[in-house]
Structure formats: C-alpha cells, structure tokens
PDB file of C-alpha atoms and ligand atoms in Angstrom:
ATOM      1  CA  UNK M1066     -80.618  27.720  -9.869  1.00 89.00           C
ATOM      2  CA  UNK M1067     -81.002  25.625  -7.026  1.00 93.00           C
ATOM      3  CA  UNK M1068     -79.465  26.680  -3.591  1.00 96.00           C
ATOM      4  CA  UNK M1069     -79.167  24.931  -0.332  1.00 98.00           C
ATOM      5  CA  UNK M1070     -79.231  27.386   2.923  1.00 98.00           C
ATOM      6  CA  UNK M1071     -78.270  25.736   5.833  1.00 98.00           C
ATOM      7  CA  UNK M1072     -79.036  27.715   9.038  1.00 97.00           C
ATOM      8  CA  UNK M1073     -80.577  26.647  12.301  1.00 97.00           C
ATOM      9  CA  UNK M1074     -81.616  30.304  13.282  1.00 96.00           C
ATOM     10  CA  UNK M1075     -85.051  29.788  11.955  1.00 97.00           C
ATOM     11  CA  UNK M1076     -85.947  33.004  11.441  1.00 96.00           C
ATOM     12  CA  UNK M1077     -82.753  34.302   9.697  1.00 96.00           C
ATOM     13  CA  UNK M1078     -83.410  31.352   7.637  1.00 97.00           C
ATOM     14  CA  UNK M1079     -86.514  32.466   6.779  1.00 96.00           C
ATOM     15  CA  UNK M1080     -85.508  35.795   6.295  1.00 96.00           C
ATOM     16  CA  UNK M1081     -83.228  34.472   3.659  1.00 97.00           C
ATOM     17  CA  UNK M1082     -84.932  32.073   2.112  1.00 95.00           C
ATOM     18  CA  UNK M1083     -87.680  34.755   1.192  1.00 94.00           C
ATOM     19  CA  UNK M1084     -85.257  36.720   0.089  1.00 95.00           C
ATOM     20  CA  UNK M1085     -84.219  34.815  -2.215  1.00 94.00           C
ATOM     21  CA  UNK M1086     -87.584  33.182  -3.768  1.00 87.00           C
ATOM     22  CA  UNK M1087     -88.297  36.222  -5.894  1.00 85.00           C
ATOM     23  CA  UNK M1088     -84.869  36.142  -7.375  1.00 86.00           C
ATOM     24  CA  UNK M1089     -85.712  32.597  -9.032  1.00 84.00           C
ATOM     25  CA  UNK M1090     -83.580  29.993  -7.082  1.00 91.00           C
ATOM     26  CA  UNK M1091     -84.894  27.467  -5.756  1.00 92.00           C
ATOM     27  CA  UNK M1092     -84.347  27.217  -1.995  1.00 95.00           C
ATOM     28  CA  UNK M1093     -83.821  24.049  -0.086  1.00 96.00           C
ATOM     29  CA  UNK M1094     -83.556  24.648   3.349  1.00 97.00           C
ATOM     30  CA  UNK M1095     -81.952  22.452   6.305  1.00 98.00           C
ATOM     31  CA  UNK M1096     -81.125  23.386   9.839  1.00 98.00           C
ATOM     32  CA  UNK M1097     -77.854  20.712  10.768  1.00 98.00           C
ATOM     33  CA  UNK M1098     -74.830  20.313   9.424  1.00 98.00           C
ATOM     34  CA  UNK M1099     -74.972  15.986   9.414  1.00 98.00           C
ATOM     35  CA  UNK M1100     -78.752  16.901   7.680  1.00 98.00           C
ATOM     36  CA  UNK M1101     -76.436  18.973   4.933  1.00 98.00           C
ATOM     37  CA  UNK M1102     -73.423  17.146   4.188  1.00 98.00           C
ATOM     38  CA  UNK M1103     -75.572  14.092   3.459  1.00 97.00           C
ATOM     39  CA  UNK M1104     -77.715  16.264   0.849  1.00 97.00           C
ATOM     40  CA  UNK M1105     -74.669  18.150  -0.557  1.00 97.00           C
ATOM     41  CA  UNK M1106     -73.229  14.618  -1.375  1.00 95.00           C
ATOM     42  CA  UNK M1107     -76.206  12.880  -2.756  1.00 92.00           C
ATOM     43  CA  UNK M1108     -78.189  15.820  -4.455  1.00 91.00           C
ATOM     44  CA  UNK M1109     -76.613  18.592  -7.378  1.00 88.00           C
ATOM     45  CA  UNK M1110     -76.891  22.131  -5.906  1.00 94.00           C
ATOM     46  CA  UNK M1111     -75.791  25.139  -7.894  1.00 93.00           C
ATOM     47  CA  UNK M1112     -74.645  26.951  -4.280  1.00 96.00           C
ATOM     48  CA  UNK M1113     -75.030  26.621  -0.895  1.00 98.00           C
ATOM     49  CA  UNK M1114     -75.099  28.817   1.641  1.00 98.00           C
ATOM     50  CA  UNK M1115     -73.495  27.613   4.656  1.00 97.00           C
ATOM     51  CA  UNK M1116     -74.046  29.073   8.375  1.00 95.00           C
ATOM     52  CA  UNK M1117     -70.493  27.846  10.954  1.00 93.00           C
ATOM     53  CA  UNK M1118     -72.346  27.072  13.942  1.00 92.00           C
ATOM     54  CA  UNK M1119     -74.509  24.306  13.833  1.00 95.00           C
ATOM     55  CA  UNK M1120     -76.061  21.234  15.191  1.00 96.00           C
ATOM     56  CA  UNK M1121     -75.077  17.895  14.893  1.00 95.00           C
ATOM     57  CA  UNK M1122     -72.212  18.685  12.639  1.00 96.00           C
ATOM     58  CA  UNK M1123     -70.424  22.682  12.575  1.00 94.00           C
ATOM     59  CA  UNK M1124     -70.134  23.845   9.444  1.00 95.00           C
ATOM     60  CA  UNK M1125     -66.379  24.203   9.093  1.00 95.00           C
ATOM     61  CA  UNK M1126     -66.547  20.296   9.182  1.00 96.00           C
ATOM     62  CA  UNK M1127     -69.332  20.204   6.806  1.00 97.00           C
ATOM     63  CA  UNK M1128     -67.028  21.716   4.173  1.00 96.00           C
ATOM     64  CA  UNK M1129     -64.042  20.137   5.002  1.00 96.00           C
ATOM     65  CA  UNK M1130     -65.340  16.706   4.694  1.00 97.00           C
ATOM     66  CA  UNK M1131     -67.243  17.928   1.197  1.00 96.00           C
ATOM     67  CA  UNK M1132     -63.432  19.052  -0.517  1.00 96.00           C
ATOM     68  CA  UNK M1133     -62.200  15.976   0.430  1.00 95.00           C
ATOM     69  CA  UNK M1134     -64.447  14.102  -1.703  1.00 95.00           C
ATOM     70  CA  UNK M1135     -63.830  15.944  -3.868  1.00 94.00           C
ATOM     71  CA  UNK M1136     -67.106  17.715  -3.879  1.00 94.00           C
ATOM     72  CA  UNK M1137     -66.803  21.244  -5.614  1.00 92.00           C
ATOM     73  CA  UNK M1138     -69.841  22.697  -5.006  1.00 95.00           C
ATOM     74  CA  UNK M1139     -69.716  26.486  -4.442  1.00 96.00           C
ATOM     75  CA  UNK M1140     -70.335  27.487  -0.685  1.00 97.00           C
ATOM     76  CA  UNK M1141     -70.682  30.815   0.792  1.00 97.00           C
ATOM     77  CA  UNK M1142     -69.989  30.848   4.320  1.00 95.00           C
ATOM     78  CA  UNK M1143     -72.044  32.750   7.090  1.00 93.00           C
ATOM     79  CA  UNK M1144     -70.309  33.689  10.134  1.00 87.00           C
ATOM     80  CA  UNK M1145     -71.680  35.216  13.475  1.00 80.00           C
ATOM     81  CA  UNK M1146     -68.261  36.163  14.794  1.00 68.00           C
ATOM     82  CA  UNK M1147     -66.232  38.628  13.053  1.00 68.00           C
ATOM     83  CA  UNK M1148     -62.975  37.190  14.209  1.00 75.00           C
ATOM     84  CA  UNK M1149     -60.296  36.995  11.626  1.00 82.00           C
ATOM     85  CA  UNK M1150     -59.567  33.540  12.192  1.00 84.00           C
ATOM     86  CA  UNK M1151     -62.696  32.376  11.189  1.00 82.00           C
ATOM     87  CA  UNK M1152     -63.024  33.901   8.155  1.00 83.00           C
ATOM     88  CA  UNK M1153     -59.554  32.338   7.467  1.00 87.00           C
ATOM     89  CA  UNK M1154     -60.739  29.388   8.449  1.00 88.00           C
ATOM     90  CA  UNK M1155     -63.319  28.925   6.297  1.00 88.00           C
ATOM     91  CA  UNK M1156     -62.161  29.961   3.304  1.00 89.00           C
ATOM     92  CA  UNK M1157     -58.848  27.649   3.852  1.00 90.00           C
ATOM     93  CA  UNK M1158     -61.371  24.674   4.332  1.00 91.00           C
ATOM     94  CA  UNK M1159     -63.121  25.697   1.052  1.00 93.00           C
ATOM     95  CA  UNK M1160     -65.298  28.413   1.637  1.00 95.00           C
ATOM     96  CA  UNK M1161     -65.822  30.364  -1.727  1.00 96.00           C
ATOM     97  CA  UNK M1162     -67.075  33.757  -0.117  1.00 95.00           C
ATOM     98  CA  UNK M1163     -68.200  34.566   3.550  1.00 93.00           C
ATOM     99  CA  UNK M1164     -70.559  37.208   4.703  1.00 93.00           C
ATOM    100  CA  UNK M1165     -70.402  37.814   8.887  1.00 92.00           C
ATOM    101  CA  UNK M1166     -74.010  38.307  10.510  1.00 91.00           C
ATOM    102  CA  UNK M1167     -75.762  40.587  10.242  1.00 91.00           C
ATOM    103  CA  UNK M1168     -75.776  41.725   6.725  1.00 93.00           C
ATOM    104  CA  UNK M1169     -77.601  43.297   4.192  1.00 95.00           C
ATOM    105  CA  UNK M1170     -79.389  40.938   1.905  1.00 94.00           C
ATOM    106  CA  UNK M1171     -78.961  42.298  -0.942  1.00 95.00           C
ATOM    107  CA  UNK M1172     -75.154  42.265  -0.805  1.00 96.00           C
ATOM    108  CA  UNK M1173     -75.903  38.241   0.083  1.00 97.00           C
ATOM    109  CA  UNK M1174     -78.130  38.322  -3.769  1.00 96.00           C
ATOM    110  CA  UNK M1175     -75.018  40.258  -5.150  1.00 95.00           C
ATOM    111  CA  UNK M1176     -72.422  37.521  -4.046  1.00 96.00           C
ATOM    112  CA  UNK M1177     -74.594  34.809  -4.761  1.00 96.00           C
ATOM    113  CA  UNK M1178     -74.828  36.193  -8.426  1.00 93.00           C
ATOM    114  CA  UNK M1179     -70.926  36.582  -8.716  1.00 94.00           C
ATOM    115  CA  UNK M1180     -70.356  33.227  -7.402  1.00 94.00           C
ATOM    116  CA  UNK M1181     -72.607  31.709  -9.676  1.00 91.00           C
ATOM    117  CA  UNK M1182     -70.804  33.333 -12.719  1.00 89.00           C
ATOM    118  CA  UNK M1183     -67.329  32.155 -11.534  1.00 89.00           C
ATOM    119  CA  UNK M1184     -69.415  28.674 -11.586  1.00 85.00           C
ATOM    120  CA  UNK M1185     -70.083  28.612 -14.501  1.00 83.00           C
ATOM    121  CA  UNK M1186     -66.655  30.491 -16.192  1.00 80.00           C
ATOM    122  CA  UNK M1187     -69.108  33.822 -17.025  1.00 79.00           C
ATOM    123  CA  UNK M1188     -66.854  37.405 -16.793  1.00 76.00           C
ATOM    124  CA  UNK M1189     -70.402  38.865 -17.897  1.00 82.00           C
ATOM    125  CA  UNK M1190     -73.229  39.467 -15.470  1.00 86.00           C
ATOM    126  CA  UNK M1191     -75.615  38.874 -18.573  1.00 92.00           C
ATOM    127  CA  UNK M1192     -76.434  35.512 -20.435  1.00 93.00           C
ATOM    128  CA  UNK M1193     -76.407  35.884 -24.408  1.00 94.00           C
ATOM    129  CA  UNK M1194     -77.953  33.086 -26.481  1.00 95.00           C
ATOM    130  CA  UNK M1195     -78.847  33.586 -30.135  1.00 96.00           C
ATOM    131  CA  UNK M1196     -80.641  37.560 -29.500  1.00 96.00           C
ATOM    132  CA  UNK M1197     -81.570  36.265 -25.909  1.00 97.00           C
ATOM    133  CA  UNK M1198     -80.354  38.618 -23.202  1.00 97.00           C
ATOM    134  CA  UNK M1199     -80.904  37.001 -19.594  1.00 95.00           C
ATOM    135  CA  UNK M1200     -80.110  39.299 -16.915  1.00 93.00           C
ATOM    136  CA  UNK M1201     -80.525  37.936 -13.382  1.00 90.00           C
ATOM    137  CA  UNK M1202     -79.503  40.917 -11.187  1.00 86.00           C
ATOM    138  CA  UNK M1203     -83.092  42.359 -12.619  1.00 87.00           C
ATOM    139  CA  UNK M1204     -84.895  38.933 -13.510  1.00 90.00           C
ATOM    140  CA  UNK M1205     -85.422  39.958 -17.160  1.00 94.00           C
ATOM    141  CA  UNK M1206     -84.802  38.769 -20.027  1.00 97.00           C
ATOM    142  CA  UNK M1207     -85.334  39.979 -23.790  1.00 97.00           C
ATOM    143  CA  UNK M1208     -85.326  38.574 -27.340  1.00 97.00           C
ATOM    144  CA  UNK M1209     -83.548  40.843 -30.097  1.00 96.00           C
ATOM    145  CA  UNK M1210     -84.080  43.966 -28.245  1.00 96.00           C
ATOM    146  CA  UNK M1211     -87.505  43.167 -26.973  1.00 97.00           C
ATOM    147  CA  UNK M1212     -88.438  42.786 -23.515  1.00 97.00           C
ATOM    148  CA  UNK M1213     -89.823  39.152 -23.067  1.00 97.00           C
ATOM    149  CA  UNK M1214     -91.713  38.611 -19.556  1.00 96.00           C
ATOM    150  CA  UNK M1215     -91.378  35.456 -17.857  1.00 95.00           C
ATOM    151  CA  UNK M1216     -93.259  33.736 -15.031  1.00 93.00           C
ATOM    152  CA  UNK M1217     -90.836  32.782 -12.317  1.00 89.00           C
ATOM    153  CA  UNK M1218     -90.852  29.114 -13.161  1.00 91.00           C
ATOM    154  CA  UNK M1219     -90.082  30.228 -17.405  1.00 95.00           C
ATOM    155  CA  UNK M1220     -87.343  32.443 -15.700  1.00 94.00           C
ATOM    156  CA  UNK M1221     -85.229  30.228 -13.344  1.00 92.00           C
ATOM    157  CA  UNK M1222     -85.312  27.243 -16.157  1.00 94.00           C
ATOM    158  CA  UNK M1223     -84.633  29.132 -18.719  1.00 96.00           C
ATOM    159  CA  UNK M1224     -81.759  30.515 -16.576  1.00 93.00           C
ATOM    160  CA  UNK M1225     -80.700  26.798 -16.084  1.00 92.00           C
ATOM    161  CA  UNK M1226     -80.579  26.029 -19.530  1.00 94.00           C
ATOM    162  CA  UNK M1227     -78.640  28.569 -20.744  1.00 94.00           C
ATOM    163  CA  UNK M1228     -76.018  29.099 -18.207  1.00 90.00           C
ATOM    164  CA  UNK M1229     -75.066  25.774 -19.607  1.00 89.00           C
ATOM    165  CA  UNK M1230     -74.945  25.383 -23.060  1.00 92.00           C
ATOM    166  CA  UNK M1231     -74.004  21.944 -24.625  1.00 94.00           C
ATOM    167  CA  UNK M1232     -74.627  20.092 -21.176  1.00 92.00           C
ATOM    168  CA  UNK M1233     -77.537  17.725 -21.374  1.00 95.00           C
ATOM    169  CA  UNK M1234     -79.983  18.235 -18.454  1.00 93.00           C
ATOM    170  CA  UNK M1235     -81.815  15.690 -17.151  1.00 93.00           C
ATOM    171  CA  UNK M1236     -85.445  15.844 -16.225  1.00 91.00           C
ATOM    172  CA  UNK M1237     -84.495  14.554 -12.902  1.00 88.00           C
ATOM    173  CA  UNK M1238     -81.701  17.902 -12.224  1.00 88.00           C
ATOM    174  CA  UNK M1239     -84.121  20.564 -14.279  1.00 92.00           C
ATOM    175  CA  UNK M1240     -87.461  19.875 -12.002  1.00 89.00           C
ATOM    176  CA  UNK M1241     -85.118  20.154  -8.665  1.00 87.00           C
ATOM    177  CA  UNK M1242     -83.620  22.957  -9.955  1.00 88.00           C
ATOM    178  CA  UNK M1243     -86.928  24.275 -10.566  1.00 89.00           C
ATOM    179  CA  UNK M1244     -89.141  22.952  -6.792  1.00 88.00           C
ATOM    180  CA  UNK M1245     -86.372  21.857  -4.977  1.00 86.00           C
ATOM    181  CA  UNK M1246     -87.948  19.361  -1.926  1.00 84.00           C
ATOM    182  CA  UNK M1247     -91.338  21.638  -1.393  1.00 74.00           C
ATOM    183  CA  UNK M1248     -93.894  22.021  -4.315  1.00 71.00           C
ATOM    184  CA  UNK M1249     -95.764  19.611  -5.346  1.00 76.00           C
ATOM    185  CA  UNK M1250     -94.706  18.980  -9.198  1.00 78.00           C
ATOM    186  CA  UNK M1251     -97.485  17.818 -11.845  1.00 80.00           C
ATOM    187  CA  UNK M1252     -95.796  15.205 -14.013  1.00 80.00           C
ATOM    188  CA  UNK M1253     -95.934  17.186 -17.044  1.00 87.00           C
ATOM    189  CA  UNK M1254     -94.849  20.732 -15.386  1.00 90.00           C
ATOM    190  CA  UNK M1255     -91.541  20.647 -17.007  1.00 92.00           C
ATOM    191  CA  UNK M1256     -93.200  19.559 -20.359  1.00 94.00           C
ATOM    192  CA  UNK M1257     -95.555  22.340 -20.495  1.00 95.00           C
ATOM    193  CA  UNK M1258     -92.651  25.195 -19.298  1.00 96.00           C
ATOM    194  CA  UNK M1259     -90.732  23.804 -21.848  1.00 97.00           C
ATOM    195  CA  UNK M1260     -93.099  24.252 -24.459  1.00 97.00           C
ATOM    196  CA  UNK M1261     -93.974  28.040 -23.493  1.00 97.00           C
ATOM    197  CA  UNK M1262     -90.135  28.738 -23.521  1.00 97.00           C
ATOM    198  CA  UNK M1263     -90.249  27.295 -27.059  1.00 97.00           C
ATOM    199  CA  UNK M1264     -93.200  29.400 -28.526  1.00 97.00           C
ATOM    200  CA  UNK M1265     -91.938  32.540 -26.908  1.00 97.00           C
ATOM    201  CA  UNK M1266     -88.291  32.350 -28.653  1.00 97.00           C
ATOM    202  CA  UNK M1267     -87.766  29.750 -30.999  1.00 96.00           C
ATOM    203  CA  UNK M1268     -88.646  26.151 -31.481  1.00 95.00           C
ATOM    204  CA  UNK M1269     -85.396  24.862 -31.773  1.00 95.00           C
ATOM    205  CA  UNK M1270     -84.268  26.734 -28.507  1.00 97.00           C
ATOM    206  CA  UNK M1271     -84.151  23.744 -26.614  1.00 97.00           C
ATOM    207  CA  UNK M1272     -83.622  20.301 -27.921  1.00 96.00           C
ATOM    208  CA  UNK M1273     -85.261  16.883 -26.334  1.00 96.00           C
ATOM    209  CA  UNK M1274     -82.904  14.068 -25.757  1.00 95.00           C
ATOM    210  CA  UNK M1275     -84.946  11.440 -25.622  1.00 93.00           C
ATOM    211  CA  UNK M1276     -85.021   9.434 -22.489  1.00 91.00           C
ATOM    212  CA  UNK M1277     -82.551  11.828 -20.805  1.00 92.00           C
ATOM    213  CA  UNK M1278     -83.622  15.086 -21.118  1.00 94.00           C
ATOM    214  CA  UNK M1279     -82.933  18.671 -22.451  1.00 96.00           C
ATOM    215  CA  UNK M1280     -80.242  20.443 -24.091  1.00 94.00           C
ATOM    216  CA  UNK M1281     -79.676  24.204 -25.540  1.00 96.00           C
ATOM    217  CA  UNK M1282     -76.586  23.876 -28.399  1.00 94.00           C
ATOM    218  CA  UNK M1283     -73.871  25.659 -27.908  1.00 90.00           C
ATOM    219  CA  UNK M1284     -73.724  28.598 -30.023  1.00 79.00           C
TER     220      UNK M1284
HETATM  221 CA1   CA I2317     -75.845  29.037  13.835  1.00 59.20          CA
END
C-alpha cells in the first residue's frame, strides 16, 4: 500500500514515516501542499495523510480542489488545533478521518488500517484468498493454517494483490506501490518477488497479463 504523508514539520514527518515503514506501506513523503496536490492528481496513492497547515498551498485547499476533480483518494487529516471547526472543516471538504497533534502512532496505524478496508469495501480486518490468511494489523500471513513468513517487499505486494482481486495491476502501479519515489528498483525486482510469492503458495496465485501486468482471480 502506498501512502503519501504530507507534513512540513520535518521531524513529525519523520517520526511518521518510520512509523509506518515496518508496517509495509510505502511512504512518499512531501512537505507543501502545491508539491501534493500535483502528486495526488498525477500519481495512484492508496491514502494520504494530510497535515492543514502548510506551505505554498494549506491543506484544507489541497483537498478541496482534489473532490472537485473528482479525485477520491482516501485522506486522513492532521490537525494542530483542536478547535471544532476545523475538524468540521475538514471532513466537510473531504477529509475521511482526522487525528489532532499530538497523537499516539499507533492509533494513526489503526485508522490507517480501517480506512484502507472501507477502500477497498472489506468489513474484515483479515484478507482470505484460497487458504491465504493476510493479516496486516500483525504483518502475517499464513497458508491453510500454516504460518508463511514474508520479507517486507513479499508482504506489502502480496497485500496489493489481494486486496484487489480481479483488478489487473500494472507493473507501473505494483513497483510504486512497492518503492514509492526512494529505492532504487532493479528492473527485474518485481519479476523475482513475484516468482517467490508463486513458489511459496501456488503457481497459479497470480496470473501475468502480458504487456500489462498482474492479476489474482477473483475467487
Ligand atoms: Ca504544519
């Protein structure tokens, strides 16, 4: 899953950002809103995490200008002030969730999680596929009834893949769901993750469409 924080504290964005590396996502990180709204509208994020106050462009315009084109990207709002009307604010101009600073970071993983279920129409914090049990509260997954460990890289695409069943995922969506702008990705990375996911469950797991890129059947 592939989240963009925006945040110009730079050390609460840090904070969160390796926070949130162990729990799989892949973190893009910008410090404007102008910087934002441009990526938000040419990039696909799964979330994004959205401070108010910012440079260049504040937030609540950020996500005001992204609903009206129609962009329905989930956003969680952070807020420094606790004032009521802010809150409302945001989550009249779209806002999904809020959180006001300072909180605990692991109620920011917790709503990230349920937002990312309501994304993707899930009433179960678990992802079932054919005796695969993904859990990403704890980052583990299993196949019938046996625990399977996954590198982080296995984990978050594997996550990708099957929170979307019968969606075709290109190459081009999978690897920036997987680095995001940072690493440095080897051609054949996705290849070669692919490949391990296959041996460790099945072969027919996940399906190349040639050209375009990868699919998991629906059930
Ligand atoms: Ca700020």
């Amino acid at each position: 899953m592939r989240i963009l924080l925006v945040e110009d504290d730079r050390p609460l964005g840090e904070g969160i950002r390796t926070a949130l590396k162990p729990e799989g996502y892949t973190v893009d990180w910008l410090q404007d809103g102008a910087s934002a709204l441009h990526a938000l509208s040419h990039e696909s994020f799964d979330l994004a995490i959205l401070d108010l106050g910012l440079p260049r462009l504040d937030g609540l315009e950020v996500l005001k200008r992204l609903r009206a084109a129609a962009n329905a990207v989930p956003v969680l709002v952070l807020t420094a002030r606790d004032a009521t009307t802010d809150r409302i604010a945001g989550l009249d101009a779209g806002a999904d969730d809020y959180l006001v600073k300072p909180f605990d970071v692991d109620e920011l993983k917790a709503r990230l999680r349920a937002l990312l279920r309501r994304r993707f129409n899930r009433p179960e914090p678990t992802l079932e596929y054919r005796g695969i049990v993904l859990d990403p509260a704890n980052q583990q997954v299993s196949y019938q009834g046996t625990p399977v460990p996954l590198p982080r890289k296995e984990f978050a695409l594997l996550h990708e893949l099957l929170a979307q069943p019968g969606r075709v995922m290109t190459r081009d969506r999978l690897q920036q769901a997987l680095y995001g702008w940072e690493e440095e990705v080897e051609s054949n990375a996705l290849e070669v993750h692919i490949h391990h996911l296959r041996k460790k469950f099945f072969p027919e797991l996940i399906r190349t469409v040639r050209g375009v890129g990868y699919l998991v059947d629906k059930c």
